Amino acid sequence: MPEALRVVAHFGDGSVIKGNTWDFNPTGQLFHLFPIGSTEAREVRCDQLKALYFVKTFEGDRERPKLQGFLAAPPETSKGKKVAVLFRDGELECGYSLTYNPTRSGFFLFPADSGSNNIRVFVMVASAAEIKAGPAADALAAQVLAGQAGAAKGPAKKPSA
């Protein structure tokens, strides 16, 4: 029997389920997820997913800050070309993909942050607001991160007269 894969399923409706799977297939339409603490499998339709995160641990490291963007990373590695994904919910994922093709329903993304708890992410193309590859991935990441930094500062104040 194949080894169980630790996954965190993020659904399009915002819900999240952590568990194990033995039968995920990137070209399949469904797979079975055994939620943590349950012996009952839940059938998951891939078209309901935002993304499926393959993780090192279910706990992660809450103390470690999430590094976003590409952080002066090379344009291409053994894990593929740079790809930036902006999901419809505003989340940004940056990484590398050997299999990104906009005509497919999904693709694997290896995180740009090698220290991440995520080993790889299966991204559902339909859940993305925007996906860019190559040099355009850097531009999308920079644009989104600049927007987040501006939003964190709050609205600009009018100069006093």
XYZ file of C-alpha atoms in Angstrom:
161
model
C 0.000 0.000 0.000
C 1.415 3.443 -0.852
C 2.444 5.788 1.934
C -0.179 8.210 3.198
C 0.328 11.804 2.121
C -0.265 14.565 4.684
C -2.434 17.192 3.036
C -4.339 20.323 3.917
C -7.305 20.809 1.596
C -8.353 24.432 1.063
C -11.788 24.627 -0.502
C -13.243 27.361 -2.665
C -15.791 28.197 0.052
C -12.987 28.998 2.526
C -13.203 25.789 4.552
C -10.055 23.793 5.362
C -9.625 20.098 6.198
C -6.364 18.505 7.349
C -5.854 14.800 6.799
C -4.258 12.015 4.803
C -4.815 10.723 1.298
C -3.583 7.707 -0.574
C -5.276 8.236 -3.909
C -4.851 11.856 -5.039
C -4.218 11.998 -8.782
C -3.589 15.384 -10.449
C -5.591 14.299 -13.491
C -8.407 12.755 -11.460
C -11.751 14.320 -10.616
C -11.907 13.146 -7.016
C -9.887 11.581 -4.216
C -10.425 10.363 -0.662
C -9.353 12.363 2.368
C -9.177 10.892 5.864
C -9.572 13.909 8.186
C -7.296 13.935 11.245
C -8.807 11.784 13.992
C -11.313 10.081 11.694
C -11.366 6.574 10.272
C -14.005 7.572 7.733
C -12.857 8.797 4.340
C -14.410 11.884 2.845
C -14.779 11.981 -0.929
C -13.374 15.259 -2.260
C -14.188 16.549 -5.720
C -11.237 18.450 -7.156
C -13.506 21.119 -8.641
C -14.459 22.114 -5.056
C -10.825 22.818 -4.138
C -8.891 26.049 -4.159
C -5.630 24.158 -3.599
C -4.292 21.003 -1.975
C -1.214 21.597 0.202
C 1.150 18.660 0.720
C 2.758 19.400 4.091
C 5.670 18.276 6.270
C 3.576 18.461 9.449
C -0.013 19.361 10.245
C 1.112 21.817 12.917
C 3.596 23.847 10.867
C 5.669 26.462 12.699
C 3.444 29.286 13.892
C 6.491 31.239 15.112
C 8.091 31.310 11.663
C 6.992 34.247 9.508
C 5.645 33.360 6.073
C 8.094 34.649 3.489
C 6.288 35.924 0.404
C 7.510 36.658 -3.078
C 10.608 35.212 -4.686
C 13.346 36.723 -2.459
C 16.009 37.136 -5.190
C 15.438 33.596 -6.413
C 16.670 32.433 -9.826
C 14.215 32.584 -12.756
C 14.334 28.801 -13.156
C 15.384 25.869 -10.964
C 15.279 22.079 -11.183
C 11.691 22.445 -9.912
C 10.656 24.546 -12.900
C 9.936 28.132 -13.877
C 8.776 30.874 -11.547
C 5.008 31.016 -11.158
C 2.964 33.439 -9.041
C -0.650 32.628 -8.210
C -3.071 35.220 -6.894
C -6.128 33.376 -5.619
C -9.610 34.887 -5.771
C -9.532 35.288 -1.967
C -6.411 37.497 -2.191
C -3.854 34.895 -1.085
C -0.561 34.941 -3.001
C 1.521 31.793 -3.591
C 4.913 32.031 -5.280
C 6.976 29.090 -6.408
C 8.205 26.970 -9.259
C 6.350 24.627 -11.572
C 7.343 22.110 -14.209
C 3.710 21.415 -15.095
C 1.943 24.782 -15.290
C -0.296 24.932 -18.331
C -3.252 27.360 -18.321
C -5.387 24.872 -20.264
C -5.173 22.203 -17.533
C -7.399 22.155 -14.467
C -4.459 22.233 -12.054
C -0.701 22.064 -11.571
C 1.932 21.454 -8.907
C 3.772 24.420 -7.416
C 6.935 24.034 -5.318
C 7.183 26.913 -2.810
C 9.803 29.614 -3.412
C 10.327 29.618 0.374
C 12.306 26.396 0.867
C 11.775 26.638 4.638
C 8.002 26.523 4.242
C 5.953 23.731 5.818
C 4.544 23.114 2.326
C 6.345 20.477 0.271
C 4.276 21.274 -2.813
C 0.869 22.703 -3.629
C -1.610 21.464 -6.207
C -3.247 24.653 -7.487
C -6.665 24.538 -9.105
C -6.500 26.994 -12.015
C -10.199 27.914 -11.672
C -9.602 29.253 -8.116
C -7.015 31.757 -9.264
C -7.786 35.349 -10.119
C -4.434 35.587 -11.879
C -1.496 33.288 -12.674
C 1.759 34.531 -14.173
C 4.871 32.601 -15.195
C 8.457 33.655 -15.870
C 9.349 37.357 -15.493
C 5.648 38.242 -15.229
C 5.520 36.171 -12.013
C 7.995 38.568 -10.364
C 5.883 41.527 -11.479
C 2.639 40.023 -10.127
C 4.260 39.164 -6.783
C 5.745 42.660 -6.454
C 2.400 44.281 -7.338
C 0.448 42.201 -4.797
C 3.029 42.646 -2.030
C 3.190 46.413 -2.636
C -0.600 46.542 -2.391
C -0.537 44.585 0.875
C 2.125 46.898 2.314
C 0.058 49.947 1.340
C -3.081 48.450 2.870
C -1.213 47.734 6.118
C -0.255 51.401 6.430
C -3.861 52.497 6.093
C -5.337 55.228 3.930
C -3.145 58.143 2.970
C -3.721 61.239 5.079
C -4.518 64.536 3.462
C -1.920 67.221 4.069
C -3.051 69.791 6.602
C -3.503 73.331 5.378
